Amino acid sequence: MAFLSIKPQPPNRLTEEDLVKKCKQGNGKAQQQLYTHYADRLYRLAYRYIRSDADAEDVLMTAFTKIFRGLNNFIYQGAGSTEGWMRRIVVNESLMWLRRRHNFNLTESLDASLPEPDLHAFSEQEAEDVYQLIAQLPTGYRTVFNLVVVEGYNHAEVAAMLDISESTSRSQLLKAKALLKKILTQEGYHYGT
Amino acid sequence: MEPDFEKNIRLKVYEAEQYPVRWGKEELWARMEINRSTRSRRTVYFSIAASLMIAILAGIYTHQRTTAIPDKTIANENPVHLQPTEEVQQPSTSKNIPLNIEQDIAPKVISQNNARIRIEEEPYISALPATTSDSANIPEASTEIEVATAIHENINDEVSPENDVKRPKVIIGIIPQQEQALLTQQEKKKRFRFLKGKSSDGEPDGSQLIIARIN
């Protein structure tokens, strides 16, 4: 995956609401416009979970098929609601893809009394570095880290989504944070606690 | 409450996702278009195939209905094969003419519509009191009753009282099993003579009854 150093494209002429309306009417051009506008972000979202170009594309294709099919049931609730809805579909598709290939229950539970690693230094990195460091994590850690820290789900929800126990979810997150701290230390960043 | 650094990480990730990225975006759209057109073409083929299948099945069903059940056709043409209408249930002149059917009428062979049907008498049918004039006109046992097709044309035709008394008509027909239930036992006794039927090859035919209506 190669990143370009250009700024995001300006928004399209149609407003988000109009675009959704036209897509619901089956307008092919509007659907293409919706795809063009959101595909990059959603691709990077899928890649953050899948970590494979070709597989992320496959997941995205399935997700967009579901998006166009499910648009009739989608109710527009203001700016950003469309992207939020599409992001949820892509996350769900990515999780389905991961569940078929990875057993999230293989990680043993950790002692919950262990101190949680401080990720202040990590959060001070450049956005692109943060993205790349998360992508380096193993599948189990990365998935739980993405769901809890980035998407904002709690451990009960993550446990239900991945069909694991809450303690497994917590231990995965702890390990993910510990690994991130280790990577940053190895790369020479000063780390507190 | 979530730590600040977690929020910071989230914002950084969202920011990173806004950056354009080089990947097979156009190719993916083309793949989706191909998939969609293939699916729609497949839907058209499936619809045509399903329509053809339904038409063929409907044709087969109609063909079987018209050719496979000749008995039903006869029954439908036969006016004795009737729903019990109000007119039938109304008291007619024949109600006043008592007959001793069991004793006096014992037809063994009935020829109907040029087809011979062997019938046997039902011993349990109760007989009504007979009069001398009635019994005189009733055919004797083991005779053949030729039933004209014309007789079958309308069971509801009222017979004039004179004819009714002098010459009771016997109408032969078939009542399907499901319609027998519509007649009460009393109506059966009063209006019809029920005889078990046999088909032309002599095999008992449990699904049919030969009835004779006395006018």
mmCIF file of C-alpha atoms in Angstrom:
data_model
loop_
_atom_site.group_PDB
_atom_site.id
_atom_site.type_symbol
_atom_site.label_atom_id
_atom_site.label_comp_id
_atom_site.label_asym_id
_atom_site.label_seq_id
_atom_site.Cartn_x
_atom_site.Cartn_y
_atom_site.Cartn_z
ATOM 1 C CA MET A 1 0.000 0.000 0.000
ATOM 2 C CA ALA A 2 1.529 3.290 -1.061
ATOM 3 C CA PHE A 3 0.456 6.555 0.502
ATOM 4 C CA LEU A 4 0.315 9.790 -1.383
ATOM 5 C CA SER A 5 1.245 13.055 0.215
ATOM 6 C CA ILE A 6 -1.609 15.023 -1.261
ATOM 7 C CA LYS A 7 -4.491 16.542 0.641
ATOM 8 C CA PRO A 8 -7.951 14.944 0.653
ATOM 9 C CA GLN A 9 -10.116 15.752 -2.338
ATOM 10 C CA PRO A 10 -12.749 18.451 -1.902
ATOM 11 C CA PRO A 11 -16.288 17.210 -1.302
ATOM 12 C CA ASN A 12 -18.445 16.465 -4.308
ATOM 13 C CA ARG A 13 -21.001 18.851 -5.698
ATOM 14 C CA LEU A 14 -23.962 16.901 -4.324
ATOM 15 C CA THR A 15 -24.595 17.063 -0.614
ATOM 16 C CA GLU A 16 -24.394 13.866 1.395
ATOM 17 C CA GLU A 17 -28.165 13.714 1.762
ATOM 18 C CA ASP A 18 -28.810 14.240 -1.954
ATOM 19 C CA LEU A 19 -26.251 11.621 -2.795
ATOM 20 C CA VAL A 20 -27.963 9.094 -0.532
ATOM 21 C CA LYS A 21 -31.369 9.955 -2.009
ATOM 22 C CA LYS A 22 -30.156 9.460 -5.577
ATOM 23 C CA CYS A 23 -28.453 6.209 -4.642
ATOM 24 C CA LYS A 24 -31.703 4.978 -3.126
ATOM 25 C CA GLN A 25 -33.424 5.741 -6.431
ATOM 26 C CA GLY A 26 -30.923 3.454 -8.144
ATOM 27 C CA ASN A 27 -29.002 6.215 -9.880
ATOM 28 C CA GLY A 28 -25.814 4.560 -11.125
ATOM 29 C CA LYS A 29 -23.830 7.779 -11.331
ATOM 30 C CA ALA A 30 -24.728 8.696 -7.779
ATOM 31 C CA GLN A 31 -23.641 5.255 -6.626
ATOM 32 C CA GLN A 32 -20.334 5.677 -8.382
ATOM 33 C CA GLN A 33 -19.945 9.092 -6.795
ATOM 34 C CA LEU A 34 -20.653 7.637 -3.362
ATOM 35 C CA TYR A 35 -18.069 4.959 -4.010
ATOM 36 C CA THR A 36 -15.485 7.436 -5.247
ATOM 37 C CA HIS A 37 -16.018 9.707 -2.281
ATOM 38 C CA TYR A 38 -15.774 7.096 0.485
ATOM 39 C CA ALA A 39 -13.799 4.209 -0.999
ATOM 40 C CA ASP A 40 -10.333 5.434 0.055
ATOM 41 C CA ARG A 41 -11.277 5.887 3.692
ATOM 42 C CA LEU A 42 -13.136 2.633 3.834
ATOM 43 C CA TYR A 43 -10.275 0.838 2.132
ATOM 44 C CA ARG A 44 -7.858 2.076 4.787
ATOM 45 C CA LEU A 45 -10.328 1.056 7.450
ATOM 46 C CA ALA A 46 -10.518 -2.461 6.043
ATOM 47 C CA TYR A 47 -6.741 -2.597 5.634
ATOM 48 C CA ARG A 48 -6.296 -1.686 9.307
ATOM 49 C CA TYR A 49 -8.088 -4.947 10.188
ATOM 50 C CA ILE A 50 -7.112 -7.208 7.303
ATOM 51 C CA ARG A 51 -3.533 -6.059 6.584
ATOM 52 C CA SER A 52 -3.560 -7.405 3.065
ATOM 53 C CA ASP A 53 -4.202 -5.335 -0.064
ATOM 54 C CA ALA A 54 -6.045 -7.969 -2.070
ATOM 55 C CA ASP A 55 -8.113 -9.217 0.863
ATOM 56 C CA ALA A 56 -9.009 -5.679 1.915
ATOM 57 C CA GLU A 57 -10.269 -5.078 -1.627
ATOM 58 C CA ASP A 58 -12.370 -8.234 -1.510
ATOM 59 C CA VAL A 59 -13.818 -7.225 1.832
ATOM 60 C CA LEU A 60 -14.529 -3.750 0.519
ATOM 61 C CA MET A 61 -16.294 -5.111 -2.546
ATOM 62 C CA THR A 62 -18.572 -7.259 -0.397
ATOM 63 C CA ALA A 63 -19.152 -4.312 1.913
ATOM 64 C CA PHE A 64 -20.096 -1.970 -0.937
ATOM 65 C CA THR A 65 -22.468 -4.554 -2.361
ATOM 66 C CA LYS A 66 -24.189 -4.672 1.026
ATOM 67 C CA ILE A 67 -24.126 -0.891 1.277
ATOM 68 C CA PHE A 68 -25.913 -0.426 -2.061
ATOM 69 C CA ARG A 69 -28.398 -3.158 -1.195
ATOM 70 C CA GLY A 70 -29.041 -1.804 2.280
ATOM 71 C CA LEU A 71 -29.344 1.866 1.341
ATOM 72 C CA ASN A 72 -33.126 1.598 1.098
ATOM 73 C CA ASN A 73 -33.270 0.737 4.795
ATOM 74 C CA PHE A 74 -30.781 3.440 5.779
ATOM 75 C CA ILE A 75 -32.272 6.563 7.317
ATOM 76 C CA TYR A 76 -30.196 9.677 6.899
ATOM 77 C CA GLN A 77 -29.673 11.314 10.319
ATOM 78 C CA GLY A 78 -27.466 14.251 9.544
ATOM 79 C CA ALA A 79 -23.964 14.901 8.297
ATOM 80 C CA GLY A 80 -21.602 12.017 8.910
ATOM 81 C CA SER A 81 -24.308 9.456 9.541
ATOM 82 C CA THR A 82 -23.780 7.886 6.113
ATOM 83 C CA GLU A 83 -20.085 7.416 6.672
ATOM 84 C CA GLY A 84 -20.661 6.045 10.165
ATOM 85 C CA TRP A 85 -23.149 3.516 8.804
ATOM 86 C CA MET A 86 -20.773 2.520 6.007
ATOM 87 C CA ARG A 87 -17.876 2.183 8.445
ATOM 88 C CA ARG A 88 -19.897 -0.205 10.598
ATOM 89 C CA ILE A 89 -20.629 -2.377 7.565
ATOM 90 C CA VAL A 90 -16.950 -2.461 6.582
ATOM 91 C CA VAL A 91 -15.896 -3.293 10.161
ATOM 92 C CA ASN A 92 -18.452 -6.104 10.318
ATOM 93 C CA GLU A 93 -17.310 -7.488 6.977
ATOM 94 C CA SER A 94 -13.684 -7.329 8.098
ATOM 95 C CA LEU A 95 -14.536 -9.164 11.305
ATOM 96 C CA MET A 96 -16.413 -11.825 9.364
ATOM 97 C CA TRP A 97 -13.371 -12.272 7.141
ATOM 98 C CA LEU A 98 -11.079 -12.497 10.177
ATOM 99 C CA ARG A 99 -13.322 -14.926 12.064
ATOM 100 C CA ARG A 100 -13.114 -17.353 9.166
ATOM 101 C CA ARG A 101 -9.317 -17.329 9.309
ATOM 102 C CA HIS A 102 -8.334 -16.650 12.877
ATOM 103 C CA ASN A 103 -9.257 -18.199 16.209
ATOM 104 C CA PHE A 104 -9.469 -15.351 18.681
ATOM 105 C CA ASN A 105 -9.821 -17.759 21.609
ATOM 106 C CA LEU A 106 -6.270 -19.042 21.333
ATOM 107 C CA THR A 107 -4.867 -16.214 23.433
ATOM 108 C CA GLU A 108 -4.692 -17.103 27.097
ATOM 109 C CA SER A 109 -6.148 -14.697 29.640
ATOM 110 C CA LEU A 110 -3.782 -12.469 31.549
ATOM 111 C CA ASP A 111 -3.815 -11.402 35.145
ATOM 112 C CA ALA A 112 -6.150 -8.417 35.230
ATOM 113 C CA SER A 113 -4.080 -6.781 37.974
ATOM 114 C CA LEU A 114 -1.180 -6.148 35.607
ATOM 115 C CA PRO A 115 -0.485 -2.420 35.103
ATOM 116 C CA GLU A 116 -1.809 -1.027 31.869
ATOM 117 C CA PRO A 117 0.907 0.333 29.558
ATOM 118 C CA ASP A 118 0.878 4.062 29.037
ATOM 119 C CA LEU A 119 0.484 4.988 25.396
ATOM 120 C CA HIS A 120 1.043 8.750 25.697
ATOM 121 C CA ALA A 121 4.166 8.610 23.595
ATOM 122 C CA PHE A 122 2.370 6.478 21.054
ATOM 123 C CA SER A 123 -0.479 8.971 20.789
ATOM 124 C CA GLU A 124 2.031 11.741 20.103
ATOM 125 C CA GLN A 125 3.251 10.085 16.927
ATOM 126 C CA GLU A 126 2.310 11.288 13.496
ATOM 127 C CA ALA A 127 -1.047 10.039 12.327
ATOM 128 C CA GLU A 128 0.476 7.934 9.587
ATOM 129 C CA ASP A 129 2.948 6.362 12.065
ATOM 130 C CA VAL A 130 0.153 5.510 14.469
ATOM 131 C CA TYR A 131 -1.748 3.870 11.634
ATOM 132 C CA GLN A 132 1.286 1.858 10.524
ATOM 133 C CA LEU A 133 2.225 0.782 14.072
ATOM 134 C CA ILE A 134 -1.281 -0.537 14.697
ATOM 135 C CA ALA A 135 -1.101 -2.448 11.435
ATOM 136 C CA GLN A 136 2.064 -4.184 12.669
ATOM 137 C CA LEU A 137 0.277 -5.828 15.617
ATOM 138 C CA PRO A 138 -0.657 -9.520 15.423
ATOM 139 C CA THR A 139 -4.205 -10.245 14.289
ATOM 140 C CA GLY A 140 -5.779 -10.894 17.700
ATOM 141 C CA TYR A 141 -4.182 -7.878 19.379
ATOM 142 C CA ARG A 142 -4.806 -5.644 16.411
ATOM 143 C CA THR A 143 -8.455 -6.557 16.128
ATOM 144 C CA VAL A 144 -9.237 -5.945 19.789
ATOM 145 C CA PHE A 145 -7.143 -2.761 19.822
ATOM 146 C CA ASN A 146 -8.964 -1.464 16.749
ATOM 147 C CA LEU A 147 -12.374 -2.284 18.154
ATOM 148 C CA VAL A 148 -11.793 -0.929 21.678
ATOM 149 C CA VAL A 149 -9.428 2.018 21.208
ATOM 150 C CA VAL A 150 -10.257 3.197 17.675
ATOM 151 C CA GLU A 151 -13.908 2.228 17.174
ATOM 152 C CA GLY A 152 -14.859 2.753 20.828
ATOM 153 C CA TYR A 153 -16.587 -0.536 21.614
ATOM 154 C CA ASN A 154 -16.480 -1.863 25.196
ATOM 155 C CA HIS A 155 -15.158 -5.296 26.104
ATOM 156 C CA ALA A 156 -18.593 -6.862 26.397
ATOM 157 C CA GLU A 157 -19.424 -5.781 22.842
ATOM 158 C CA VAL A 158 -16.056 -6.952 21.537
ATOM 159 C CA ALA A 159 -16.513 -10.301 23.267
ATOM 160 C CA ALA A 160 -19.863 -10.727 21.529
ATOM 161 C CA MET A 161 -18.509 -9.659 18.146
ATOM 162 C CA LEU A 162 -15.518 -11.985 18.223
ATOM 163 C CA ASP A 163 -17.215 -14.787 20.153
ATOM 164 C CA ILE A 164 -14.677 -14.636 22.968
ATOM 165 C CA SER A 165 -14.871 -13.956 26.697
ATOM 166 C CA GLU A 166 -14.532 -10.467 28.107
ATOM 167 C CA SER A 167 -11.365 -11.443 29.966
ATOM 168 C CA THR A 168 -9.827 -12.633 26.712
ATOM 169 C CA SER A 169 -10.714 -9.299 25.151
ATOM 170 C CA ARG A 170 -9.081 -7.421 28.041
ATOM 171 C CA SER A 171 -5.941 -9.526 27.909
ATOM 172 C CA GLN A 172 -5.665 -9.046 24.154
ATOM 173 C CA LEU A 173 -5.853 -5.297 24.611
ATOM 174 C CA LEU A 174 -3.230 -5.322 27.370
ATOM 175 C CA LYS A 175 -0.892 -7.337 25.210
ATOM 176 C CA ALA A 176 -1.494 -5.062 22.262
ATOM 177 C CA LYS A 177 -0.606 -2.004 24.321
ATOM 178 C CA ALA A 178 2.457 -3.693 25.793
ATOM 179 C CA LEU A 179 3.646 -4.614 22.334
ATOM 180 C CA LEU A 180 3.106 -1.093 21.013
ATOM 181 C CA LYS A 181 5.150 0.257 23.949
ATOM 182 C CA LYS A 182 7.895 -2.236 23.204
ATOM 183 C CA ILE A 183 7.996 -1.273 19.525
ATOM 184 C CA LEU A 184 8.211 2.405 20.389
ATOM 185 C CA THR A 185 10.974 1.786 22.968
ATOM 186 C CA GLN A 186 12.941 -0.230 20.437
ATOM 187 C CA GLU A 187 12.652 2.633 18.012
ATOM 188 C CA GLY A 188 14.176 5.008 20.552
ATOM 189 C CA TYR A 189 11.147 6.876 21.855
ATOM 190 C CA HIS A 190 11.188 7.846 25.535
ATOM 191 C CA TYR A 191 8.440 6.033 27.389
ATOM 192 C CA GLY A 192 7.071 6.867 30.827
ATOM 193 C CA THR A 193 5.733 4.446 33.504
ATOM 194 C CA MET B 1 -13.820 7.384 31.229
ATOM 195 C CA GLU B 2 -11.428 6.738 28.432
ATOM 196 C CA PRO B 3 -7.862 8.068 28.742
ATOM 197 C CA ASP B 4 -6.871 11.090 26.668
ATOM 198 C CA PHE B 5 -4.227 9.174 24.806
ATOM 199 C CA GLU B 6 -6.843 6.712 23.553
ATOM 200 C CA LYS B 7 -8.886 9.569 22.196
ATOM 201 C CA ASN B 8 -5.742 10.978 20.675
ATOM 202 C CA ILE B 9 -4.941 7.676 19.023
ATOM 203 C CA ARG B 10 -8.442 7.493 17.616
ATOM 204 C CA LEU B 11 -8.182 10.974 16.133
ATOM 205 C CA LYS B 12 -4.798 10.144 14.647
ATOM 206 C CA VAL B 13 -6.153 7.004 13.037
ATOM 207 C CA TYR B 14 -9.127 8.869 11.604
ATOM 208 C CA GLU B 15 -6.769 11.516 10.294
ATOM 209 C CA ALA B 16 -4.584 8.892 8.660
ATOM 210 C CA GLU B 17 -7.615 7.357 7.005
ATOM 211 C CA GLN B 18 -8.401 10.668 5.321
ATOM 212 C CA TYR B 19 -5.186 10.576 3.350
ATOM 213 C CA PRO B 20 -5.523 9.347 -0.189
ATOM 214 C CA VAL B 21 -4.023 5.993 -0.894
ATOM 215 C CA ARG B 22 -3.025 4.277 -4.094
ATOM 216 C CA TRP B 23 -4.875 1.044 -4.569
ATOM 217 C CA GLY B 24 -7.040 -0.657 -7.194
ATOM 218 C CA LYS B 25 -9.983 1.658 -6.712
ATOM 219 C CA GLU B 26 -11.049 1.833 -10.347
ATOM 220 C CA GLU B 27 -10.497 -1.875 -10.869
ATOM 221 C CA LEU B 28 -12.640 -2.650 -7.859
ATOM 222 C CA TRP B 29 -15.476 -0.500 -9.216
ATOM 223 C CA ALA B 30 -15.179 -2.263 -12.565
ATOM 224 C CA ARG B 31 -15.353 -5.636 -10.808
ATOM 225 C CA MET B 32 -18.454 -4.534 -8.949
ATOM 226 C CA GLU B 33 -20.085 -3.391 -12.191
ATOM 227 C CA ILE B 34 -19.336 -6.718 -13.861
ATOM 228 C CA ASN B 35 -20.701 -8.594 -10.863
ATOM 229 C CA ARG B 36 -23.857 -6.526 -10.904
ATOM 230 C CA SER B 37 -24.502 -6.988 -14.635
ATOM 231 C CA THR B 38 -23.824 -10.725 -14.381
ATOM 232 C CA ARG B 39 -26.230 -10.985 -11.488
ATOM 233 C CA SER B 40 -28.942 -9.069 -13.331
ATOM 234 C CA ARG B 41 -28.463 -11.210 -16.451
ATOM 235 C CA ARG B 42 -28.671 -14.308 -14.284
ATOM 236 C CA THR B 43 -31.870 -12.981 -12.751
ATOM 237 C CA VAL B 44 -33.418 -12.544 -16.211
ATOM 238 C CA TYR B 45 -32.479 -16.102 -17.232
ATOM 239 C CA PHE B 46 -33.833 -17.466 -13.983
ATOM 240 C CA SER B 47 -37.127 -15.604 -14.427
ATOM 241 C CA ILE B 48 -37.550 -16.967 -17.965
ATOM 242 C CA ALA B 49 -36.733 -20.496 -16.846
ATOM 243 C CA ALA B 50 -39.139 -20.266 -13.911
ATOM 244 C CA SER B 51 -41.952 -18.962 -16.155
ATOM 245 C CA LEU B 52 -41.420 -21.792 -18.620
ATOM 246 C CA MET B 53 -41.429 -24.347 -15.832
ATOM 247 C CA ILE B 54 -44.673 -23.003 -14.399
ATOM 248 C CA ALA B 55 -46.315 -23.004 -17.844
ATOM 249 C CA ILE B 56 -45.251 -26.610 -18.486
ATOM 250 C CA LEU B 57 -46.477 -27.773 -15.080
ATOM 251 C CA ALA B 58 -49.791 -25.978 -15.574
ATOM 252 C CA GLY B 59 -50.183 -27.658 -18.974
ATOM 253 C CA ILE B 60 -49.461 -31.100 -17.543
ATOM 254 C CA TYR B 61 -51.887 -30.531 -14.690
ATOM 255 C CA THR B 62 -54.660 -29.360 -17.028
ATOM 256 C CA HIS B 63 -54.067 -32.305 -19.354
ATOM 257 C CA GLN B 64 -54.285 -34.778 -16.489
ATOM 258 C CA ARG B 65 -57.431 -33.175 -15.158
ATOM 259 C CA THR B 66 -59.214 -33.474 -18.483
ATOM 260 C CA THR B 67 -58.126 -36.996 -19.406
ATOM 261 C CA ALA B 68 -57.439 -39.000 -16.289
ATOM 262 C CA ILE B 69 -60.818 -38.986 -14.453
ATOM 263 C CA PRO B 70 -63.625 -40.103 -16.772
ATOM 264 C CA ASP B 71 -65.925 -41.054 -13.878
ATOM 265 C CA LYS B 72 -65.921 -37.488 -12.663
ATOM 266 C CA THR B 73 -66.873 -36.307 -16.110
ATOM 267 C CA ILE B 74 -69.833 -38.643 -16.177
ATOM 268 C CA ALA B 75 -70.826 -37.540 -12.712
ATOM 269 C CA ASN B 76 -70.645 -33.913 -13.674
ATOM 270 C CA GLU B 77 -72.809 -34.464 -16.701
ATOM 271 C CA ASN B 78 -75.305 -36.433 -14.696
ATOM 272 C CA PRO B 79 -77.945 -34.291 -13.082
ATOM 273 C CA VAL B 80 -78.246 -36.700 -10.185
ATOM 274 C CA HIS B 81 -74.800 -35.568 -9.231
ATOM 275 C CA LEU B 82 -76.138 -32.458 -7.677
ATOM 276 C CA GLN B 83 -75.617 -30.320 -4.695
ATOM 277 C CA PRO B 84 -78.681 -30.578 -2.505
ATOM 278 C CA THR B 85 -80.360 -27.354 -3.415
ATOM 279 C CA GLU B 86 -83.194 -25.786 -1.576
ATOM 280 C CA GLU B 87 -85.495 -26.922 -4.302
ATOM 281 C CA VAL B 88 -84.563 -30.510 -3.691
ATOM 282 C CA GLN B 89 -85.012 -30.158 0.000
ATOM 283 C CA GLN B 90 -88.424 -28.618 -0.331
ATOM 284 C CA PRO B 91 -91.311 -30.976 0.177
ATOM 285 C CA SER B 92 -92.516 -32.300 -3.129
ATOM 286 C CA THR B 93 -95.452 -34.365 -4.146
ATOM 287 C CA SER B 94 -93.325 -37.434 -4.080
ATOM 288 C CA LYS B 95 -93.036 -37.055 -0.347
ATOM 289 C CA ASN B 96 -96.627 -38.144 -0.024
ATOM 290 C CA ILE B 97 -96.215 -41.279 -2.006
ATOM 291 C CA PRO B 98 -94.984 -44.040 0.197
ATOM 292 C CA LEU B 99 -93.173 -46.892 -1.438
ATOM 293 C CA ASN B 100 -91.786 -50.117 -0.270
ATOM 294 C CA ILE B 101 -88.579 -49.852 -2.145
ATOM 295 C CA GLU B 102 -86.683 -52.543 -0.420
ATOM 296 C CA GLN B 103 -89.222 -55.174 -1.129
ATOM 297 C CA ASP B 104 -90.448 -54.141 -4.504
ATOM 298 C CA ILE B 105 -87.505 -52.668 -6.293
ATOM 299 C CA ALA B 106 -84.554 -54.900 -6.568
ATOM 300 C CA PRO B 107 -82.793 -54.030 -9.765
ATOM 301 C CA LYS B 108 -79.760 -56.107 -10.283
ATOM 302 C CA VAL B 109 -78.426 -54.585 -13.419
ATOM 303 C CA ILE B 110 -78.822 -51.024 -14.491
ATOM 304 C CA SER B 111 -77.810 -49.827 -17.856
ATOM 305 C CA GLN B 112 -76.815 -46.226 -17.804
ATOM 306 C CA ASN B 113 -75.611 -44.213 -20.720
ATOM 307 C CA ASN B 114 -75.013 -47.418 -22.624
ATOM 308 C CA ALA B 115 -72.696 -48.664 -19.857
ATOM 309 C CA ARG B 116 -73.757 -51.535 -17.734
ATOM 310 C CA ILE B 117 -73.213 -51.191 -14.016
ATOM 311 C CA ARG B 118 -73.789 -54.102 -11.719
ATOM 312 C CA ILE B 119 -75.422 -53.050 -8.496
ATOM 313 C CA GLU B 120 -76.462 -54.788 -5.362
ATOM 314 C CA GLU B 121 -79.246 -54.014 -3.058
ATOM 315 C CA GLU B 122 -78.523 -52.331 0.240
ATOM 316 C CA PRO B 123 -80.444 -54.295 2.823
ATOM 317 C CA TYR B 124 -80.221 -51.664 5.523
ATOM 318 C CA ILE B 125 -82.168 -49.046 3.634
ATOM 319 C CA SER B 126 -85.413 -48.720 5.400
ATOM 320 C CA ALA B 127 -88.438 -49.033 3.248
ATOM 321 C CA LEU B 128 -91.342 -46.719 3.345
ATOM 322 C CA PRO B 129 -94.842 -48.122 3.422
ATOM 323 C CA ALA B 130 -95.892 -49.074 -0.017
ATOM 324 C CA THR B 131 -99.198 -48.787 -1.689
ATOM 325 C CA THR B 132 -100.607 -51.171 -4.194
ATOM 326 C CA SER B 133 -100.472 -48.676 -7.016
ATOM 327 C CA ASP B 134 -96.845 -47.997 -6.406
ATOM 328 C CA SER B 135 -95.771 -51.547 -6.229
ATOM 329 C CA ALA B 136 -97.572 -52.281 -9.429
ATOM 330 C CA ASN B 137 -95.453 -49.839 -11.346
ATOM 331 C CA ILE B 138 -92.172 -50.708 -9.826
ATOM 332 C CA PRO B 139 -90.011 -53.067 -11.831
ATOM 333 C CA GLU B 140 -89.508 -56.499 -10.460
ATOM 334 C CA ALA B 141 -86.277 -57.783 -9.085
ATOM 335 C CA SER B 142 -83.522 -58.828 -11.403
ATOM 336 C CA THR B 143 -84.794 -56.743 -14.271
ATOM 337 C CA GLU B 144 -82.847 -54.255 -16.194
ATOM 338 C CA ILE B 145 -83.815 -50.652 -15.989
ATOM 339 C CA GLU B 146 -82.981 -48.642 -18.993
ATOM 340 C CA VAL B 147 -82.428 -45.169 -17.861
ATOM 341 C CA ALA B 148 -82.715 -42.640 -20.560
ATOM 342 C CA THR B 149 -80.267 -39.848 -20.572
ATOM 343 C CA ALA B 150 -83.112 -37.405 -20.720
ATOM 344 C CA ILE B 151 -84.200 -38.420 -17.267
ATOM 345 C CA HIS B 152 -80.950 -37.212 -15.917
ATOM 346 C CA GLU B 153 -81.240 -33.765 -17.268
ATOM 347 C CA ASN B 154 -82.846 -32.184 -14.280
ATOM 348 C CA ILE B 155 -83.461 -33.799 -11.001
ATOM 349 C CA ASN B 156 -85.250 -30.756 -9.744
ATOM 350 C CA ASP B 157 -88.025 -30.972 -12.267
ATOM 351 C CA GLU B 158 -91.208 -31.494 -10.410
ATOM 352 C CA VAL B 159 -93.299 -34.386 -11.587
ATOM 353 C CA SER B 160 -96.960 -33.815 -11.946
ATOM 354 C CA PRO B 161 -98.987 -35.380 -9.179
ATOM 355 C CA GLU B 162 -100.777 -37.684 -11.647
ATOM 356 C CA ASN B 163 -97.581 -39.020 -13.117
ATOM 357 C CA ASP B 164 -96.109 -39.204 -9.725
ATOM 358 C CA VAL B 165 -98.788 -41.486 -8.501
ATOM 359 C CA LYS B 166 -99.135 -43.602 -11.562
ATOM 360 C CA ARG B 167 -95.587 -43.944 -12.704
ATOM 361 C CA PRO B 168 -92.794 -43.291 -10.263
ATOM 362 C CA LYS B 169 -89.580 -42.394 -11.987
ATOM 363 C CA VAL B 170 -86.348 -43.944 -11.153
ATOM 364 C CA ILE B 171 -83.329 -41.829 -11.746
ATOM 365 C CA ILE B 172 -79.978 -43.411 -11.570
ATOM 366 C CA GLY B 173 -76.851 -41.504 -10.921
ATOM 367 C CA ILE B 174 -73.714 -41.280 -8.931
ATOM 368 C CA ILE B 175 -73.127 -39.203 -5.877
ATOM 369 C CA PRO B 176 -69.507 -38.569 -5.018
ATOM 370 C CA GLN B 177 -68.502 -39.517 -1.533
ATOM 371 C CA GLN B 178 -67.969 -35.953 -0.378
ATOM 372 C CA GLU B 179 -71.451 -34.872 -1.406
ATOM 373 C CA GLN B 180 -73.200 -37.670 0.404
ATOM 374 C CA ALA B 181 -72.336 -36.000 3.634
ATOM 375 C CA LEU B 182 -74.476 -33.041 2.686
ATOM 376 C CA LEU B 183 -77.660 -35.081 2.813
ATOM 377 C CA THR B 184 -79.179 -35.949 6.122
ATOM 378 C CA GLN B 185 -80.061 -39.503 6.848
ATOM 379 C CA GLN B 186 -83.732 -38.654 6.714
ATOM 380 C CA GLU B 187 -83.405 -37.046 3.304
ATOM 381 C CA LYS B 188 -81.590 -40.045 2.047
ATOM 382 C CA LYS B 189 -84.357 -42.312 3.210
ATOM 383 C CA LYS B 190 -87.082 -40.169 1.784
ATOM 384 C CA ARG B 191 -85.659 -39.233 -1.539
ATOM 385 C CA PHE B 192 -83.030 -41.639 -2.595
ATOM 386 C CA ARG B 193 -82.342 -45.243 -2.811
ATOM 387 C CA PHE B 194 -78.706 -45.960 -2.227
ATOM 388 C CA LEU B 195 -77.088 -48.955 -3.733
ATOM 389 C CA LYS B 196 -73.479 -49.862 -3.715
ATOM 390 C CA GLY B 197 -72.008 -49.647 -7.145
ATOM 391 C CA LYS B 198 -69.736 -51.837 -9.087
ATOM 392 C CA SER B 199 -67.760 -50.766 -12.021
ATOM 393 C CA SER B 200 -68.196 -52.389 -15.387
ATOM 394 C CA ASP B 201 -65.447 -54.899 -14.729
ATOM 395 C CA GLY B 202 -67.231 -56.110 -11.626
ATOM 396 C CA GLU B 203 -64.834 -54.675 -9.079
ATOM 397 C CA PRO B 204 -66.458 -52.975 -6.064
ATOM 398 C CA ASP B 205 -66.178 -49.269 -6.290
ATOM 399 C CA GLY B 206 -66.256 -47.898 -2.752
ATOM 400 C CA SER B 207 -66.006 -44.328 -3.789
ATOM 401 C CA GLN B 208 -69.336 -44.305 -5.565
ATOM 402 C CA LEU B 209 -72.940 -44.963 -4.794
ATOM 403 C CA ILE B 210 -75.654 -45.548 -7.273
ATOM 404 C CA ILE B 211 -78.784 -43.811 -6.155
ATOM 405 C CA ALA B 212 -82.298 -43.959 -7.328
ATOM 406 C CA ARG B 213 -84.589 -41.098 -6.699
ATOM 407 C CA ILE B 214 -88.271 -41.840 -6.404
ATOM 408 C CA ASN B 215 -90.451 -38.985 -7.624
#
